[in-house]
Amino acid sequence: MRAMRRRKVRRQRMIVAAVFALLVLLISVLAVRAYQSAQDRKRAEAVRSALAVCFEETVNTAENAGAAPEEELPDGQAFAAWAVETYPAILEGSLADKAEAGEKLSAKDVYDNFGSSLYVLNDEYTGKLKDAETAKENGIYISGQGKAGENAESVHISVAGDLCFAEDGFVLDHYDEVNDLEKCISPQILDITKSADIFFINHEYAISDRGEPLEGKYYTFRARPERMALLQEMGTDLVSLANNHVYDYGPDALLDTADLLDEAGIPYVGGGRNIEEAKRPVYFISNGIKIGFVGASSAEQYHFTPQATEDSPGILEAYDTAEFNQVISEASKECDYLIAYIHWGPEDEEQYADYQTEEGKEFLASGADIVVGGHPHVLEGIEYTDDGPIVYSMGDFWFNDETKYTGLLNLKIDADGLDEMSFTPCQQRDYTTQYLEGKEEQREMFDFLEGLSPNISIDDNGVITKAQE
């Protein structure tokens, strides 16, 4: 009996010990989990706080309200809470490590961890990117997500000068003879325009079957609607209507131009059906970076092309720069990088005017990251200012039979802004635009462009940098 009693007591003690051990283990696990949970909460809170500060300092909703009532704008804390909840994986990354260490976050930190800039994330947060139609209603287009394929963390933009399609004379007659775009524009050039994430050009003509040439205007340009296929074949993503020829055949032809561009899926800036369209920025999102475009014109010595109004088509004028400066200012608060296109300057003059420098600096101070000009029909210089580059004139891209230098301005934009600016050397001649292949020819062209510019250097690969003082 005693032996049985001792065995029973031992079993009871073993059971008690096992239960105790389990309780200790459970308490330890719960304590560890509680500690880990507290650490996770602390880490998440650090990320939310750091994100909120970065958001307010970068997107800065309080100052970037534009026309929207303040109560409709997201605040930094609300945005940060959404971001952490929507993208919990960031709590495991370097951004969280930096936030937890009390370090200040940069916009680049956000991009590196989210794969999207703060501006793109804010558009997602506010519902602007719900679907393609909603995005388009907000003037936002999703580009080929790295069409250029060289770097998934940058956007490659190519900008060309003036394009003129006219049925009587000029380049279309030559195209109709050869019926092959690659015999009009070198394949090397088309490879760049088609592969760029965004290819932008000045649309210096109306495209329509309607209207009559403006009375008293010497040159009037209009193409048939089927010519839109050429614009698409060039890989065009965006055009400017801010020029002195888009209204050459009156309001109906301009309305048709807008309609046909819409049908082709090619957005436009600087002109349209009314002043709201003419002032409207266009944004592209590519590789998580948001690029903005605006356009205006102050090109006419004799005024033929009207400013758009609330209920009539036209362009956005910039003879008085106040309105364009306001457009630039508001657009700059919605994107990572803003390109301001301006149609200006004396025709056929390689030396830009003093007022172009003054106005270009105004546009940069208003929020543009780069100013690109057109209208003089020839290349003008490039100037680096304290606030960014001014490309005074891109000249004619494919316009007529004159022999002159032209090219493509190529911008590589990353999360920090302009990473590289370069120039593709070309020459317009005999109703075609040809890529300059020979190294000596290229160097001559680069030297020519340097000679027009006050403070740039162009290396043998066409990369443009600020000249050493």
XYZ file of C-alpha atoms in Angstrom:
469
model
C 0.000 0.000 0.000
C 2.826 2.384 0.870
C 4.506 1.699 -2.420
C 1.296 2.438 -4.256
C 0.839 5.625 -2.261
C 4.405 6.741 -3.039
C 3.901 6.051 -6.756
C 0.667 8.039 -6.693
C 2.359 10.926 -4.932
C 5.220 10.889 -7.464
C 2.731 10.910 -10.348
C 0.900 13.827 -8.785
C 4.156 15.703 -8.274
C 5.182 14.976 -11.854
C 1.828 16.216 -13.095
C 2.112 19.350 -10.973
C 5.670 19.902 -12.182
C 4.612 19.400 -15.789
C 1.678 21.763 -15.392
C 3.961 24.290 -13.732
C 6.508 23.948 -16.499
C 3.776 24.430 -19.097
C 2.528 27.484 -17.236
C 6.045 28.903 -17.096
C 6.499 28.212 -20.801
C 3.114 29.740 -21.621
C 3.857 32.792 -19.516
C 7.285 33.101 -21.183
C 5.752 32.816 -24.659
C 3.070 35.343 -23.785
C 5.675 37.645 -22.307
C 7.836 37.353 -25.408
C 4.818 37.922 -27.619
C 3.733 40.864 -25.526
C 7.234 42.284 -25.696
C 7.417 41.653 -29.427
C 3.975 43.140 -29.885
C 5.027 46.182 -27.917
C 8.185 46.436 -30.021
C 6.145 46.026 -33.204
C 3.758 48.734 -32.063
C 6.670 50.959 -31.164
C 8.286 50.298 -34.574
C 5.024 50.903 -36.425
C 4.462 54.110 -34.483
C 7.982 55.275 -35.306
C 7.341 54.574 -38.995
C 3.969 56.351 -38.931
C 5.442 59.413 -37.229
C 8.445 59.607 -39.547
C 6.274 59.066 -42.626
C 3.858 61.765 -41.527
C 6.691 64.288 -41.185
C 8.168 63.310 -44.547
C 4.741 63.542 -46.187
C 4.047 66.987 -44.765
C 7.459 68.293 -45.793
C 7.372 66.801 -49.305
C 3.763 66.816 -50.427
C 2.983 69.487 -47.827
C -0.779 69.255 -48.088
C -1.460 72.374 -46.055
C 0.293 74.607 -48.585
C -0.526 72.595 -51.686
C -4.266 72.877 -51.446
C -4.764 74.640 -54.754
C -8.490 75.169 -55.213
C -9.517 72.299 -52.919
C -10.991 73.045 -49.498
C -8.558 72.273 -46.710
C -10.882 69.737 -45.090
C -10.735 67.534 -48.196
C -6.973 67.180 -48.003
C -5.338 64.233 -46.252
C -3.080 65.027 -43.319
C 0.242 63.378 -42.765
C -0.860 61.194 -39.860
C -3.841 59.800 -41.730
C -1.720 59.136 -44.797
C 0.982 57.423 -42.733
C -1.542 55.181 -40.973
C -2.967 54.133 -44.337
C 0.492 53.495 -45.786
C 1.571 51.206 -42.928
C -1.709 49.311 -42.998
C -1.694 48.947 -46.797
C 1.997 48.078 -47.089
C 2.893 46.186 -43.860
C 6.065 44.771 -45.422
C 7.754 48.168 -45.024
C 7.974 47.480 -41.276
C 10.681 44.939 -42.102
C 12.752 47.232 -44.308
C 15.429 49.873 -44.038
C 12.868 52.669 -43.804
C 11.563 51.201 -40.539
C 15.115 50.769 -39.219
C 15.839 54.403 -39.950
C 12.571 55.607 -38.421
C 13.064 53.524 -35.291
C 16.551 54.970 -34.869
C 14.985 58.423 -34.871
C 16.500 59.432 -38.210
C 14.660 61.713 -40.597
C 13.193 60.031 -43.688
C 13.790 61.382 -47.176
C 11.524 61.073 -50.195
C 14.156 58.697 -51.604
C 13.803 56.455 -48.511
C 10.080 56.250 -49.214
C 10.611 55.429 -52.882
C 13.244 52.781 -52.148
C 10.952 50.975 -49.704
C 7.536 51.415 -51.310
C 8.603 51.383 -54.962
C 6.505 54.540 -55.420
C 7.072 58.197 -54.610
C 5.062 60.077 -51.998
C 3.099 61.786 -54.776
C 2.113 58.462 -56.319
C 1.245 56.993 -52.910
C -0.860 60.057 -52.140
C -2.748 59.628 -55.411
C -3.395 56.015 -54.469
C -4.464 57.034 -50.969
C -6.892 59.675 -52.224
C -8.441 57.291 -54.767
C -7.124 58.979 -57.909
C -5.597 55.709 -59.106
C -8.608 53.519 -58.383
C -8.742 52.547 -62.070
C -7.537 53.876 -65.421
C -10.674 55.928 -66.035
C -10.487 57.607 -62.619
C -6.804 58.336 -63.156
C -7.536 59.866 -66.560
C -10.238 62.076 -65.047
C -7.491 63.427 -62.790
C -5.136 63.960 -65.729
C -2.972 60.975 -64.774
C -1.743 58.346 -67.229
C 0.160 55.190 -66.433
C 3.017 54.840 -68.924
C 4.763 51.680 -70.035
C 6.300 51.105 -66.591
C 9.848 51.187 -67.764
C 9.507 50.916 -71.552
C 13.131 51.947 -71.846
C 14.082 48.912 -69.782
C 17.455 50.283 -68.709
C 16.621 51.088 -65.117
C 13.484 50.150 -63.244
C 14.079 53.014 -60.812
C 14.032 55.896 -63.290
C 11.889 57.434 -66.011
C 13.269 58.082 -69.502
C 11.721 61.086 -71.276
C 12.481 62.225 -74.818
C 11.421 65.682 -75.966
C 11.381 66.796 -79.607
C 10.831 70.198 -81.152
C 8.233 71.357 -83.650
C 6.343 68.852 -85.807
C 4.419 70.191 -88.801
C 1.997 68.130 -90.865
C 0.468 70.040 -93.761
C -1.178 68.488 -96.809
C 0.132 71.022 -99.297
C 3.905 70.925 -99.296
C 6.259 70.252 -96.405
C 7.029 66.792 -95.048
C 3.783 64.983 -95.840
C 4.361 65.215 -99.589
C 7.670 63.435 -99.126
C 6.074 60.830 -96.870
C 3.415 60.148 -99.507
C 6.168 59.535 -102.068
C 8.069 56.983 -99.954
C 5.163 55.719 -97.809
C 7.586 54.655 -95.089
C 8.176 56.620 -91.885
C 11.657 55.116 -91.469
C 12.632 56.724 -94.787
C 11.582 60.069 -93.330
C 12.884 59.771 -89.771
C 15.935 57.612 -89.116
C 15.205 54.243 -87.477
C 17.694 55.131 -84.718
C 15.562 58.160 -83.831
C 12.313 56.198 -83.935
C 13.838 53.537 -81.704
C 14.386 56.219 -79.057
C 10.961 57.845 -79.389
C 9.194 54.488 -79.231
C 11.195 53.109 -76.322
C 11.098 56.233 -74.156
C 8.766 55.993 -71.188
C 7.360 59.356 -72.331
C 7.851 60.933 -75.766
C 6.684 64.566 -75.976
C 6.493 66.781 -79.072
C 5.020 70.118 -80.155
C 1.943 69.562 -82.394
C 2.323 72.563 -84.736
C -0.774 72.078 -86.904
C -4.484 71.309 -86.810
C -5.718 67.866 -87.771
C -9.190 68.022 -89.282
C -11.320 68.023 -92.420
C -13.134 71.154 -91.300
C -12.463 74.868 -91.225
C -10.973 77.512 -93.483
C -7.490 79.052 -93.264
C -7.415 82.169 -91.106
C -7.749 85.271 -93.212
C -4.513 87.218 -93.547
C -2.254 84.490 -92.158
C 0.602 83.589 -94.509
C 1.312 80.041 -93.303
C -1.561 77.798 -92.258
C -1.074 74.117 -91.456
C -3.684 71.361 -91.444
C -3.483 67.581 -91.847
C -6.160 65.034 -92.620
C -7.474 62.960 -89.688
C -5.850 59.758 -90.970
C -2.421 61.345 -90.382
C -2.943 60.686 -86.686
C -1.554 57.218 -87.410
C 1.860 58.795 -88.092
C 1.887 60.432 -84.681
C 1.124 57.066 -83.123
C 3.763 55.312 -85.235
C 6.345 57.728 -83.854
C 5.515 56.489 -80.353
C 4.045 59.816 -79.250
C 2.758 59.835 -75.667
C 1.952 63.530 -75.255
C 1.806 66.714 -77.351
C 1.670 70.428 -76.755
C -1.045 72.443 -78.472
C 0.419 75.688 -77.129
C 1.604 77.188 -80.407
C 0.670 79.588 -83.177
C -0.569 77.058 -85.769
C -2.989 74.744 -83.965
C -5.790 77.287 -84.611
C -4.863 77.928 -88.270
C -8.208 76.589 -89.518
C -10.378 78.047 -86.798
C -12.297 76.688 -83.800
C -13.865 73.644 -85.475
C -10.485 72.332 -86.629
C -9.048 72.790 -83.137
C -12.011 70.950 -81.641
C -11.437 68.126 -84.117
C -7.754 68.075 -83.182
C -8.656 67.581 -79.521
C -11.205 64.890 -80.372
C -8.811 62.964 -82.607
C -6.017 63.105 -80.032
C -8.454 61.772 -77.424
C -9.474 58.946 -79.760
C -5.818 58.093 -80.335
C -5.145 58.074 -76.591
C -2.640 60.929 -76.824
C -3.125 63.599 -74.130
C -2.212 67.240 -74.703
C -1.283 70.383 -72.795
C -1.443 74.100 -73.508
C -4.639 74.147 -75.559
C -8.038 72.563 -75.924
C -11.790 72.991 -75.990
C -11.824 75.617 -73.248
C -9.534 77.374 -70.790
C -9.868 74.583 -68.229
C -8.394 72.105 -70.730
C -5.723 74.549 -71.885
C -4.517 75.073 -68.304
C -4.826 71.420 -67.284
C -1.549 69.653 -66.470
C -0.950 66.108 -67.657
C 0.819 63.636 -65.397
C 2.480 60.326 -66.201
C 3.353 57.678 -63.650
C 6.182 55.367 -64.660
C 8.208 53.140 -62.355
C 6.515 54.716 -59.366
C 7.595 58.289 -60.267
C 5.110 61.006 -61.242
C 6.100 63.393 -64.065
C 4.053 66.504 -64.851
C 3.729 68.599 -68.020
C 2.211 72.047 -68.673
C 2.320 74.257 -71.759
C 1.701 77.845 -72.890
C 2.518 80.148 -75.814
C 3.592 83.747 -76.338
C 4.859 83.316 -79.870
C 2.830 85.597 -82.156
C 3.919 89.026 -83.219
C 0.575 89.384 -85.020
C -2.158 87.853 -82.936
C -4.115 85.149 -84.791
C -4.403 82.377 -82.191
C -6.849 83.145 -79.372
C -6.628 82.277 -75.727
C -9.200 79.656 -74.787
C -12.154 80.860 -72.721
C -14.686 79.119 -70.530
C -16.727 78.123 -73.580
C -14.468 78.497 -76.633
C -11.363 76.619 -77.857
C -7.896 78.083 -77.979
C -4.567 77.970 -76.238
C -3.097 79.090 -72.914
C -1.295 82.365 -73.544
C 1.756 83.578 -71.646
C 2.250 87.105 -72.984
C 1.510 88.044 -69.405
C 3.253 85.298 -67.438
C 1.118 85.512 -64.280
C -1.441 82.891 -65.316
C 1.155 80.408 -66.555
C 3.171 80.891 -63.385
C 0.064 79.991 -61.399
C -0.514 76.891 -63.525
C 3.102 75.869 -62.961
C 2.895 76.491 -59.235
C -0.212 74.361 -58.769
C 1.042 71.539 -60.995
C 4.409 71.377 -59.240
C 2.659 70.504 -55.981
C 1.248 67.331 -57.499
C 4.300 65.597 -58.974
C 7.919 64.627 -58.512
C 9.212 66.461 -61.596
C 7.547 69.152 -63.714
C 8.370 70.041 -67.328
C 7.106 73.449 -68.497
C 6.866 73.831 -72.277
C 6.756 77.370 -73.669
C 6.321 78.478 -77.310
C 8.250 81.757 -77.504
C 11.113 83.729 -78.960
C 12.013 85.343 -82.299
C 11.832 83.044 -85.324
C 15.016 81.870 -87.054
C 17.213 83.416 -84.357
C 19.845 81.190 -82.760
C 20.426 83.748 -79.993
C 17.626 83.690 -77.443
C 16.261 87.009 -76.212
C 16.861 88.478 -72.763
C 13.168 88.241 -71.941
C 13.297 84.478 -72.494
C 15.942 84.189 -69.788
C 13.911 86.354 -67.416
C 10.694 84.426 -68.037
C 12.433 81.058 -67.928
C 13.779 81.877 -64.485
C 10.270 82.937 -63.449
C 8.842 79.584 -64.527
C 11.542 77.709 -62.627
C 10.987 79.813 -59.521
C 7.257 79.073 -59.778
C 7.930 75.351 -59.517
C 9.036 73.984 -62.894
C 12.044 71.677 -62.746
C 13.006 72.359 -66.366
C 11.779 74.800 -69.033
C 11.765 73.650 -72.662
C 11.053 76.090 -75.466
C 10.015 75.973 -79.096
C 8.950 78.253 -81.992
C 12.220 79.797 -83.284
C 12.556 76.869 -85.791
C 16.252 76.542 -84.913
C 18.145 75.256 -81.921
C 18.981 77.825 -79.280
C 21.213 77.436 -76.252
C 20.768 75.607 -72.975
C 21.407 77.386 -69.697
C 21.792 76.035 -66.188
C 20.304 78.399 -63.614
C 20.182 78.103 -59.836
C 16.679 76.606 -60.078
C 17.167 74.303 -63.060
C 17.884 74.160 -66.801
C 16.313 76.302 -69.527
C 16.343 74.721 -72.995
C 15.555 77.819 -75.022
C 14.495 76.155 -78.281
C 14.415 72.585 -79.581
C 14.014 73.902 -83.132
C 12.173 72.026 -85.871
C 12.031 68.259 -85.458
C 10.338 67.257 -88.744
C 8.959 70.363 -90.388
C 10.206 71.241 -93.894
C 13.105 70.848 -96.345
C 15.531 73.232 -94.652
C 18.889 71.860 -93.538
C 19.418 72.494 -89.839
C 20.463 70.774 -86.651
C 17.806 69.236 -84.467
C 17.567 66.317 -82.064
C 16.011 64.777 -79.018
C 16.415 66.063 -75.485
C 16.614 63.016 -73.240
C 15.922 63.264 -69.517
C 16.543 60.482 -67.025
C 14.516 61.177 -63.886
C 14.857 59.213 -60.664
C 13.463 59.691 -57.168
C 15.925 62.539 -56.537
C 15.033 64.433 -59.725
C 17.114 64.915 -62.861
C 19.799 62.233 -62.931
C 21.030 62.836 -66.495
C 20.272 65.105 -69.439
C 21.536 64.216 -72.893
C 21.026 65.122 -76.544
C 20.522 62.826 -79.534
C 22.231 64.589 -82.480
C 20.125 64.860 -85.630
C 19.793 66.962 -88.739
C 16.709 67.905 -90.699
C 17.296 67.943 -94.469
C 15.346 67.273 -97.675
C 12.029 66.778 -95.823
C 13.588 64.136 -93.558
C 15.157 64.032 -90.115
C 18.364 62.019 -89.950
C 20.388 60.675 -87.056
C 23.988 61.851 -87.183
C 25.968 58.618 -86.980
C 29.552 59.714 -87.533
C 31.498 60.653 -84.418
C 32.967 63.702 -86.121
C 29.516 64.850 -87.242
C 28.180 64.346 -83.745
C 31.056 66.274 -82.186
C 30.521 69.161 -84.602
C 26.859 69.275 -83.647
C 27.645 69.148 -79.907
C 30.222 71.916 -80.322
C 27.612 73.971 -82.177
C 25.100 73.568 -79.328
C 27.751 74.342 -76.724
C 28.584 77.508 -78.661
C 24.957 78.660 -78.399
C 24.885 78.017 -74.654
C 26.340 80.088 -71.817
C 27.355 77.348 -69.399
C 27.008 73.759 -70.627
C 29.393 71.003 -71.600
C 28.420 68.080 -73.843
C 30.576 64.972 -73.850
C 31.042 62.646 -76.817
C 28.044 60.570 -75.708
C 25.768 63.606 -75.783
C 25.533 63.922 -71.979
C 24.923 67.542 -70.969
C 26.369 68.929 -67.740
C 26.946 72.365 -66.297
C 30.307 73.697 -67.474
C 32.984 74.215 -64.854
C 33.313 77.874 -63.955
